[in-house]
Amino acid sequence: MRADVSMKATRSKQSVQLGQEGRQATNRRNAPCPDSADEGGLSKDQKVTAVVQQCKQDEGKSPQTSSPAQGKVCRTFVPFPVLNPERLRTAKALAEKAVKMHKVFSVQGPYPVVRAALRTRGWVERRVQRPNLHAHQRPNNESRASTNDAGDSDDDNSDNLEKEVPDGLYDLMSRLVRNEMVYFYWTNRRDAINTNSLQKEQMTNHFAKAGSFTTKVGLCVNLRNLHWFDSADPDTFFPRCYRLGAQDDKHTFIEDYRRTACTSFLKYIVEREHGVQGKATNVQVLRKRGKRRTSPIVLSQMINSALKVCQEFLESLEHRDIDIHLETPQTLTKEEWAEFINGYYLVVHEGAEMENSDHFVNCCKTMLQRLVKVSPQLDIDGIHNIWIIKPGAKSRGRGIKCAYRLDQILRLVNVDPNLMKEGKWVVQKYLERPLLVLGTKFDMRQWFLVTDWNPLTVWFYKKCYLRFSTQPFSLDTLDNSVHLCNNSIQKHLIPSQQRHRGIPADNMWSDDQFRTFLSSQGREALWQTVVVPGMKNAVIHALQTTQDLMESRKNTFELYGADFMLGHDLRPWLIEVNASPTMAPSTTVTARLCTAVQEDTLRVVLDRRADRTANTGDFQLIYRQAAVYVPQYVGVNLLVEGYKIRRPCSLPPLHSSNCAATKHCGPVKKKDPKAKKVKPLPKRLLKTAETQLKNSSSGVPPPPLPPELPVLDPDETFSLHLPMTVTSIHLPISTQSHSVPLWKRRPEVSEEVKPFTSLSLSKTVQTSSTLSA
């Protein structure tokens, strides 16, 4: 009883408290709305703007909640939002108009520019369930990159999240369209939307199966098939790349590394003669010389080995190596290769002393002149033979290392057996002689847009930006702070004091600033004649090789970010292609350019869709392929049906009473002793048969074969009445072989005698003969 009384008392107190809070909320709802004051003389747009501003102010205030007494049940009472009738009517009108015009969109991720641009066009957002802040940050980016095999993404927007705060009128319209179909999806992840479940009129910003060119492995493999699509050579715009997880690629890489060591050694000899290497000698090389004193290298032997390898390479390009016998020994044995590579390390990387090489310079120059005609990357190879190792399952520069020793490269790859097993590791030739700006290395981020894969339609953005490293360029150290220009890496580093003061602290330049720099060197014209055309061709070729691997869906588009490096001759080299390029306004340069590229993307995919003459901003259509007809798959399997042709059996002679062809016709049942004996033919019929055989041997041609012959059961006992006037006899043959006719033409017989005859063809066949008068 006491427990029941106490429970009733508690419930009564809670009801009184909730009743008081409810009356307070009712008073707030009945209070005059400040938005409705002073509305006279305002236009509809001004009213909507005032409503939105006032709603943001009201919703920004935290609601008052009363704390329950100690020992009481804690219940939170959330008051209903104060709704202005005018605001509700406006929201309903805008939402109904958007639904009628199919302008309902959904944005997943921090893309405030896309939201604002769509709202300006009259679109209404249907918001998905808002995740909490920690879930939105995607803390385990590495695991995400490893599982997302669809492409490499450098979307690093976790530090620039859009705060999910109520936005008044737009939030109200989002609730009104929560049950409507979305016609435009913009997400930062490809797997956020299942494209197979979308209807035809729904649009999304990601193609399915884009890993054929947005992953390091995919781009490495598919560009080798460029010769099937275009006459261009991928070695003219893409540094040599190999998969170390594949045994054939690994073997090819080792051969390439050794051959590059030979050409690098020849270039070292030539540059040393001209004094180029003397200027590059620094304190670190001198220290190595002091620590390790070695005997002089036998220069003639090393140069001779390098020339032999280069000559063999030239012969292979000219296909003259096909006449070499397979048992011919290799140019260098395994031991000779090890000796040459060790000597190369000592000379180039450790500054070992060498004998005089004046009389070898001309031979080295001649060989290099022959190689430069067939090796487009000979100039960027340098002399250090540096390669960059990339794990294919990671993005934003994570796990990338540079190395110049072959054993070190292979050892780095074998660290992670999973990546090695899946073939995710790639090794690419490092550009040892890039174009430098004030002594600092940089790369370029270039956007391009694909709006269709059949026909392939590519839009190239006219603007780009440069990303600098925080340290001055040097090949004496292989630290990532010197050689990797990713903003996700460099933003955590402090710029070096030795770096030129002309490089900004945020490590970025716009393309206009770079063109000003080229103009100061008298090379501004090369931007439009070399750089831009080279980047366009590289993008087109990369897309051509993967066109048949992509799932082409209409009402789909995707924005990509390509990373380029420039050689000292300003030739662009494609490094990689990124899906979901970062749109974070990390610097003043990206804040302006990333905003512009998002707005121009919507101009191309939305405005131009309604009006072909609409402004597309800085996007330029650079490639549109003719449509390829793809027959629709109807689910019918192709097959070929037929019958096996078997060899026919031979026939017995006419005068034989037994089946002489039983050995050809298969096994025959034993003779039944109860069977009636076959009567022999009369002498008169035997003479007629002999005459028929003589005529057949005299060369009289038989009549043509009949179209069809019946096949009889060999085990069936039957009688054949054969008049001698017929010209053909159908014989029963085993079903295991084809039916074979027996044709014999006999001469004219006197009308007085018309005999009948029957031939015994097997022991199971009974015949009878009759004579006609």
Coordinates of N, CA and C in Angstrom, one line a residue, residues 514-694:
F514 N 51.8 31.3 -61.6 CA 52.8 30.5 -62.2 C 53.1 31.1 -63.6
R515 N 52.1 31.5 -64.3 CA 52.3 32.1 -65.6 C 53.1 33.4 -65.5
T516 N 52.9 34.1 -64.5 CA 53.7 35.3 -64.3 C 55.1 34.9 -64.1
F517 N 55.4 33.8 -63.3 CA 56.7 33.4 -63.1 C 57.4 32.9 -64.4
L518 N 56.6 32.2 -65.3 CA 57.2 31.8 -66.6 C 57.4 33.0 -67.5
S519 N 56.6 34.1 -67.3 CA 56.8 35.3 -68.1 C 58.1 36.0 -67.7
S520 N 58.4 35.9 -66.4 CA 59.7 36.5 -66.0 C 60.9 35.8 -66.6
Q521 N 60.7 34.5 -67.0 CA 61.8 33.8 -67.6 C 61.7 33.7 -69.1
G522 N 60.7 34.4 -69.7 CA 60.6 34.4 -71.1 C 60.0 33.1 -71.7
R523 N 59.2 32.4 -70.9 CA 58.7 31.1 -71.3 C 57.2 31.0 -71.2
E524 N 56.5 32.2 -71.1 CA 55.1 32.2 -70.9 C 54.3 31.5 -72.1
A525 N 54.9 31.6 -73.3 CA 54.2 31.0 -74.5 C 54.1 29.5 -74.3
L526 N 55.0 28.9 -73.6 CA 55.0 27.4 -73.5 C 53.8 26.9 -72.7
W527 N 53.2 27.8 -71.9 CA 52.0 27.3 -71.1 C 50.9 26.9 -72.1
Q528 N 50.6 27.6 -73.1 CA 49.5 27.3 -74.0 C 50.0 26.4 -75.1
T529 N 51.2 26.2 -75.4 CA 51.7 25.4 -76.5 C 52.2 24.0 -76.0
V530 N 52.6 23.9 -74.8 CA 53.2 22.7 -74.3 C 52.5 22.1 -73.1
V531 N 52.3 22.9 -72.0 CA 51.7 22.4 -70.8 C 50.3 22.0 -70.9
V532 N 49.4 23.0 -71.4 CA 48.0 22.7 -71.4 C 47.7 21.6 -72.4
P533 N 48.2 21.6 -73.7 CA 47.9 20.5 -74.6 C 48.4 19.2 -74.1
G534 N 49.5 19.2 -73.4 CA 50.0 17.9 -72.8 C 49.1 17.3 -71.8
M535 N 48.6 18.2 -70.9 CA 47.7 17.7 -69.9 C 46.4 17.2 -70.5
K536 N 45.9 17.9 -71.5 CA 44.6 17.4 -72.1 C 44.8 16.1 -72.7
N537 N 45.9 15.9 -73.5 CA 46.1 14.6 -74.1 C 46.3 13.5 -73.1
A538 N 47.0 13.7 -72.0 CA 47.2 12.7 -71.0 C 45.9 12.3 -70.4
V539 N 45.0 13.2 -70.1 CA 43.7 12.9 -69.5 C 42.9 12.1 -70.5
I540 N 42.9 12.5 -71.8 CA 42.1 11.8 -72.8 C 42.6 10.3 -72.9
H541 N 43.9 10.2 -73.0 CA 44.4 8.8 -73.2 C 44.2 7.9 -72.0
A542 N 44.2 8.5 -70.8 CA 43.9 7.7 -69.6 C 42.5 7.2 -69.6
L543 N 41.6 8.1 -70.1 CA 40.1 7.7 -70.1 C 39.8 6.7 -71.3
Q544 N 40.6 6.8 -72.4 CA 40.3 6.0 -73.5 C 40.6 4.5 -73.2
T545 N 41.7 4.3 -72.4 CA 42.1 2.9 -72.1 C 41.1 2.2 -71.1
T546 N 40.3 3.0 -70.5 CA 39.4 2.4 -69.5 C 37.9 2.5 -69.8
Q547 N 37.6 3.0 -71.0 CA 36.2 3.2 -71.4 C 35.4 1.9 -71.4
D548 N 36.0 0.8 -71.9 CA 35.2 -0.4 -72.0 C 35.1 -1.1 -70.6
L549 N 35.8 -0.6 -69.6 CA 35.7 -1.2 -68.2 C 34.8 -0.4 -67.3
M550 N 34.3 0.7 -67.8 CA 33.4 1.5 -67.0 C 31.9 1.1 -67.2
E551 N 31.1 1.3 -66.2 CA 29.7 1.2 -66.3 C 29.1 2.5 -66.7
S552 N 28.6 2.6 -67.9 CA 28.1 3.9 -68.5 C 26.6 4.0 -68.1
R553 N 26.3 5.0 -67.3 CA 25.0 5.3 -66.9 C 24.6 6.7 -67.2
K554 N 23.5 6.9 -67.9 CA 23.1 8.3 -68.2 C 22.7 9.0 -66.9
N555 N 22.7 10.3 -67.0 CA 22.4 11.2 -65.8 C 23.4 10.9 -64.7
T556 N 24.6 10.7 -65.1 CA 25.7 10.5 -64.1 C 26.9 11.3 -64.6
F557 N 27.6 11.9 -63.7 CA 28.8 12.7 -63.9 C 29.8 12.4 -62.8
E558 N 31.0 12.8 -63.0 CA 32.0 12.7 -61.9 C 33.1 13.7 -62.2
L559 N 33.5 14.4 -61.1 CA 34.6 15.3 -61.1 C 35.9 14.6 -60.6
Y560 N 37.0 14.7 -61.4 CA 38.2 14.1 -61.0 C 39.3 15.1 -60.9
G561 N 40.4 14.7 -60.1 CA 41.5 15.6 -59.9 C 42.8 14.9 -60.4
A562 N 43.5 15.4 -61.4 CA 44.7 14.8 -61.9 C 45.9 15.5 -61.4
D563 N 46.9 14.8 -61.0 CA 48.2 15.4 -60.5 C 49.2 15.2 -61.6
F564 N 49.9 16.4 -61.9 CA 50.9 16.4 -62.9 C 52.2 17.0 -62.3
M565 N 53.3 16.6 -62.9 CA 54.6 17.2 -62.7 C 55.1 17.7 -64.0
L566 N 55.9 18.7 -64.0 CA 56.5 19.3 -65.2 C 58.0 19.0 -65.2
G567 N 58.5 18.6 -66.4 CA 59.9 18.4 -66.6 C 60.5 19.8 -66.8
H568 N 61.8 19.8 -66.8 CA 62.5 21.1 -67.0 C 62.2 21.7 -68.4
D569 N 61.7 20.9 -69.3 CA 61.3 21.4 -70.6 C 59.8 21.7 -70.6
L570 N 59.1 21.7 -69.4 CA 57.7 22.0 -69.3 C 56.8 21.0 -69.8
R571 N 57.3 19.8 -70.1 CA 56.4 18.7 -70.6 C 55.7 18.1 -69.4
P572 N 54.4 18.0 -69.4 CA 53.6 17.5 -68.2 C 53.7 16.0 -68.2
W573 N 53.8 15.5 -66.9 CA 53.9 14.1 -66.7 C 52.7 13.7 -65.7
L574 N 51.9 12.8 -66.1 CA 50.7 12.4 -65.3 C 51.2 11.5 -64.2
I575 N 50.9 11.8 -62.9 CA 51.3 11.0 -61.8 C 50.2 10.1 -61.4
E576 N 49.0 10.6 -61.1 CA 47.9 9.8 -60.8 C 46.6 10.6 -61.0
V577 N 45.5 9.9 -60.9 CA 44.1 10.5 -61.0 C 43.4 10.2 -59.7
N578 N 42.7 11.2 -59.1 CA 42.0 11.0 -57.8 C 40.5 11.2 -58.0
A579 N 39.8 10.3 -57.5 CA 38.3 10.4 -57.4 C 38.0 11.2 -56.1
S580 N 36.9 11.9 -56.1 CA 36.5 12.8 -55.0 C 37.6 13.7 -54.6
P581 N 38.1 14.6 -55.5 CA 39.2 15.5 -55.1 C 38.7 16.4 -54.0
T582 N 39.7 16.8 -53.2 CA 39.3 17.7 -52.0 C 38.8 19.0 -52.5
M583 N 37.8 19.5 -51.8 CA 37.2 20.8 -52.0 C 37.3 21.7 -50.8
A584 N 38.2 21.3 -49.9 CA 38.4 22.1 -48.7 C 39.1 23.4 -48.9
P585 N 38.5 24.5 -48.5 CA 39.2 25.8 -48.6 C 40.4 26.0 -47.7
S586 N 41.4 25.2 -47.9 CA 42.6 25.2 -47.0 C 43.4 26.4 -47.1
T587 N 43.5 27.0 -48.3 CA 44.2 28.3 -48.5 C 43.3 29.3 -49.3
T588 N 43.9 30.5 -49.4 CA 43.1 31.4 -50.2 C 43.0 31.0 -51.7
V589 N 44.0 30.3 -52.2 CA 43.9 29.8 -53.6 C 42.8 28.8 -53.7
T590 N 42.8 27.8 -52.9 CA 41.8 26.7 -53.0 C 40.4 27.2 -52.6
A591 N 40.3 28.2 -51.7 CA 39.0 28.7 -51.3 C 38.3 29.4 -52.5
R592 N 39.1 30.0 -53.4 CA 38.5 30.6 -54.6 C 38.3 29.6 -55.7
L593 N 39.3 28.8 -56.0 CA 39.2 27.9 -57.1 C 38.3 26.7 -56.9
C594 N 38.3 26.2 -55.7 CA 37.4 25.0 -55.4 C 35.9 25.5 -55.4
T595 N 35.7 26.7 -54.9 CA 34.3 27.2 -55.0 C 33.9 27.4 -56.5
A596 N 34.8 27.9 -57.3 CA 34.5 28.1 -58.7 C 34.2 26.8 -59.5
V597 N 35.0 25.8 -59.2 CA 34.9 24.5 -59.9 C 33.6 23.8 -59.5
Q598 N 33.2 23.9 -58.3 CA 31.9 23.3 -57.9 C 30.7 24.0 -58.6
E599 N 30.8 25.3 -58.6 CA 29.7 26.1 -59.3 C 29.7 25.8 -60.8
D600 N 30.8 25.7 -61.4 CA 30.9 25.5 -62.8 C 30.5 24.0 -63.2
T601 N 30.7 23.1 -62.3 CA 30.3 21.7 -62.5 C 28.7 21.7 -62.6
L602 N 28.1 22.4 -61.7 CA 26.6 22.5 -61.8 C 26.1 23.2 -63.0
R603 N 26.9 24.1 -63.5 CA 26.5 24.8 -64.8 C 26.5 23.8 -65.9
V604 N 27.5 22.9 -65.9 CA 27.6 21.9 -67.0 C 26.5 20.9 -66.9
V605 N 26.3 20.3 -65.7 CA 25.4 19.1 -65.6 C 24.0 19.5 -65.4
L606 N 23.7 20.8 -65.0 CA 22.3 21.2 -64.8 C 21.9 22.3 -65.8
D607 N 22.6 23.4 -65.8 CA 22.2 24.5 -66.7 C 22.3 24.1 -68.2
R608 N 23.4 23.4 -68.6 CA 23.5 23.1 -70.0 C 22.6 22.0 -70.4
R609 N 22.1 21.2 -69.4 CA 21.1 20.2 -69.7 C 19.8 20.8 -70.2
A610 N 19.4 21.9 -69.6 CA 18.2 22.6 -70.0 C 18.4 23.5 -71.2
D611 N 19.6 24.1 -71.3 CA 19.9 25.0 -72.4 C 21.3 24.8 -72.9
R612 N 21.4 24.3 -74.1 CA 22.7 24.0 -74.7 C 23.6 25.2 -74.8
T613 N 23.1 26.3 -74.8 CA 23.9 27.5 -75.0 C 24.2 28.2 -73.6
A614 N 24.0 27.5 -72.5 CA 24.2 28.0 -71.2 C 25.7 28.2 -70.9
N615 N 26.0 29.1 -70.1 CA 27.4 29.3 -69.7 C 27.9 28.2 -68.9
T616 N 29.1 27.7 -69.3 CA 29.7 26.5 -68.5 C 30.9 27.0 -67.7
G617 N 31.1 28.3 -67.5 CA 32.2 28.7 -66.7 C 33.5 28.5 -67.3
D618 N 34.4 28.0 -66.5 CA 35.8 27.7 -67.0 C 36.0 26.3 -67.5
F619 N 34.9 25.5 -67.7 CA 35.0 24.2 -68.2 C 34.9 24.3 -69.7
Q620 N 35.8 23.5 -70.4 CA 35.9 23.5 -71.8 C 35.8 22.0 -72.3
L621 N 34.9 21.8 -73.3 CA 34.7 20.5 -73.8 C 35.9 20.2 -74.8
I622 N 36.7 19.2 -74.4 CA 37.9 18.9 -75.1 C 37.8 17.5 -75.9
Y623 N 36.8 16.7 -75.6 CA 36.7 15.4 -76.3 C 35.3 14.9 -76.2
R624 N 34.8 14.5 -77.3 CA 33.5 13.9 -77.4 C 33.6 12.8 -78.5
Q625 N 33.5 11.6 -78.1 CA 33.7 10.5 -79.0 C 32.4 10.1 -79.6
A626 N 32.4 9.5 -80.8 CA 31.2 9.0 -81.4 C 30.6 7.9 -80.6
A627 N 29.3 7.9 -80.5 CA 28.6 6.9 -79.7 C 28.9 5.5 -80.3
V628 N 29.1 4.5 -79.5 CA 29.3 3.1 -79.8 C 28.0 2.3 -79.5
Y629 N 27.5 1.6 -80.5 CA 26.3 0.9 -80.3 C 26.6 -0.4 -79.6
V630 N 26.0 -0.6 -78.5 CA 26.2 -1.8 -77.6 C 24.9 -2.6 -77.7
P631 N 24.9 -3.8 -78.3 CA 23.6 -4.6 -78.4 C 23.2 -5.0 -77.0
Q632 N 21.9 -5.0 -76.8 CA 21.3 -5.3 -75.5 C 21.4 -6.8 -75.2
Y633 N 21.8 -7.1 -74.1 CA 21.8 -8.5 -73.7 C 20.5 -9.1 -73.4
V634 N 20.1 -10.1 -74.0 CA 18.7 -10.7 -73.8 C 18.7 -12.0 -73.1
G635 N 19.9 -12.4 -72.6 CA 19.9 -13.6 -71.8 C 19.9 -14.9 -72.6
V636 N 20.2 -14.9 -73.9 CA 20.2 -16.2 -74.7 C 21.7 -16.6 -74.8
N637 N 21.9 -17.9 -74.4 CA 23.2 -18.5 -74.6 C 23.4 -19.0 -76.0
L638 N 24.6 -18.7 -76.5 CA 24.9 -19.2 -77.9 C 25.4 -20.6 -77.8
L639 N 24.9 -21.5 -78.7 CA 25.4 -22.9 -78.7 C 25.3 -23.4 -80.1
V640 N 26.0 -24.5 -80.4 CA 26.0 -25.2 -81.7 C 25.5 -26.6 -81.5
E641 N 24.5 -27.0 -82.2 CA 24.0 -28.3 -82.2 C 24.3 -29.1 -83.5
G642 N 24.5 -30.4 -83.3 CA 24.8 -31.2 -84.5 C 24.8 -32.7 -84.2
Y643 N 25.1 -33.5 -85.2 CA 25.1 -35.0 -85.0 C 26.5 -35.5 -85.4
K644 N 26.9 -36.5 -84.8 CA 28.2 -37.1 -85.1 C 28.1 -38.0 -86.3
I645 N 29.0 -37.9 -87.2 CA 29.0 -38.6 -88.5 C 29.8 -39.9 -88.2
R646 N 29.2 -41.0 -88.5 CA 29.9 -42.3 -88.3 C 30.2 -43.0 -89.6
R647 N 31.2 -43.8 -89.6 CA 31.7 -44.5 -90.8 C 30.7 -45.6 -91.2
P648 N 30.2 -45.6 -92.5 CA 29.3 -46.7 -92.9 C 30.0 -48.0 -93.0
C649 N 29.2 -49.1 -92.8 CA 29.8 -50.4 -92.9 C 29.8 -50.9 -94.4
S650 N 30.7 -51.8 -94.7 CA 30.7 -52.4 -96.0 C 29.6 -53.4 -96.2
L651 N 29.3 -53.7 -97.5 CA 28.2 -54.7 -97.8 C 28.8 -56.0 -98.3
P652 N 28.0 -57.1 -98.1 CA 28.5 -58.4 -98.5 C 28.3 -58.6 -100.0
P653 N 29.0 -59.4 -100.7 CA 28.7 -59.7 -102.1 C 27.4 -60.4 -102.2
L654 N 26.8 -60.3 -103.5 CA 25.5 -60.9 -103.7 C 25.4 -62.4 -103.6
H655 N 26.5 -63.1 -104.0 CA 26.4 -64.5 -104.1 C 26.7 -65.2 -102.7
S656 N 27.0 -64.4 -101.7 CA 27.3 -65.0 -100.4 C 26.0 -65.2 -99.6
S657 N 25.8 -66.4 -99.0 CA 24.6 -66.6 -98.2 C 24.8 -66.2 -96.8
N658 N 26.0 -66.0 -96.3 CA 26.3 -65.6 -94.9 C 26.7 -64.1 -94.9
C659 N 26.5 -63.5 -93.8 CA 26.9 -62.1 -93.6 C 28.4 -62.0 -93.5
A660 N 29.0 -61.6 -94.6 CA 30.5 -61.4 -94.5 C 30.9 -60.1 -93.9
A661 N 29.9 -59.3 -93.7 CA 30.2 -57.9 -93.1 C 29.9 -57.9 -91.6
T662 N 29.8 -59.0 -91.0 CA 29.5 -59.0 -89.6 C 30.6 -58.4 -88.8
K663 N 31.8 -58.6 -89.3 CA 32.9 -58.0 -88.5 C 32.9 -56.5 -88.6
H664 N 32.2 -55.9 -89.7 CA 32.1 -54.5 -89.8 C 30.8 -54.0 -89.1
C665 N 29.8 -54.8 -89.1 CA 28.5 -54.4 -88.6 C 28.3 -54.6 -87.2
G666 N 29.3 -55.1 -86.5 CA 29.2 -55.3 -85.0 C 28.8 -56.7 -84.7
P667 N 28.7 -57.0 -83.5 CA 28.4 -58.4 -83.1 C 27.0 -58.8 -83.5
V668 N 26.9 -60.1 -83.9 CA 25.6 -60.7 -84.3 C 25.2 -61.8 -83.4
K669 N 23.9 -62.0 -83.2 CA 23.5 -63.0 -82.3 C 23.8 -64.4 -82.9
K670 N 23.9 -65.4 -82.0 CA 24.2 -66.7 -82.4 C 23.0 -67.3 -83.2
K671 N 23.3 -68.3 -84.0 CA 22.3 -68.9 -84.9 C 21.3 -69.7 -84.0
D672 N 20.1 -69.5 -84.3 CA 19.1 -70.2 -83.6 C 18.9 -71.6 -84.3
P673 N 19.1 -72.7 -83.5 CA 19.1 -74.0 -84.2 C 17.6 -74.3 -84.7
K674 N 16.7 -73.7 -84.1 CA 15.3 -74.0 -84.4 C 14.9 -73.2 -85.7
A675 N 15.7 -72.3 -86.1 CA 15.3 -71.5 -87.3 C 15.3 -72.4 -88.5
K676 N 14.5 -72.0 -89.4 CA 14.3 -72.8 -90.7 C 15.5 -72.6 -91.6
K677 N 15.9 -73.6 -92.2 CA 17.1 -73.5 -93.1 C 16.6 -72.7 -94.4
V678 N 17.6 -71.9 -94.9 CA 17.3 -71.1 -96.1 C 17.6 -72.0 -97.3
K679 N 16.6 -72.1 -98.2 CA 16.7 -72.8 -99.4 C 17.7 -72.2 -100.4
P680 N 18.5 -73.0 -101.0 CA 19.5 -72.3 -102.0 C 18.7 -71.8 -103.2
L681 N 19.4 -70.9 -103.9 CA 18.8 -70.3 -105.1 C 18.8 -71.3 -106.2
P682 N 17.8 -71.3 -107.1 CA 17.9 -72.1 -108.3 C 19.0 -71.8 -109.2
K683 N 19.4 -72.8 -110.0 CA 20.5 -72.5 -110.9 C 20.2 -71.4 -111.9
R684 N 18.9 -71.3 -112.3 CA 18.6 -70.2 -113.2 C 18.8 -68.9 -112.6
L685 N 18.5 -68.7 -111.3 CA 18.8 -67.4 -110.7 C 20.2 -67.1 -110.4
L686 N 21.0 -68.2 -110.1 CA 22.4 -68.0 -110.0 C 23.1 -67.5 -111.2
K687 N 22.7 -68.0 -112.4 CA 23.2 -67.5 -113.6 C 22.9 -66.1 -113.9
T688 N 21.6 -65.7 -113.5 CA 21.2 -64.3 -113.6 C 22.1 -63.4 -112.7
A689 N 22.4 -63.9 -111.5 CA 23.2 -63.1 -110.6 C 24.6 -62.9 -111.1
E690 N 25.2 -64.0 -111.7 CA 26.5 -63.9 -112.3 C 26.6 -63.0 -113.4
T691 N 25.5 -63.0 -114.3 CA 25.5 -62.0 -115.4 C 25.4 -60.6 -114.9
Q692 N 24.7 -60.4 -113.8 CA 24.6 -59.0 -113.2 C 25.9 -58.6 -112.7
L693 N 26.7 -59.5 -112.1 CA 28.0 -59.1 -111.6 C 28.9 -58.7 -112.7
K694 N 28.9 -59.5 -113.8 CA 29.7 -59.2 -114.9 C 29.4 -57.8 -115.5

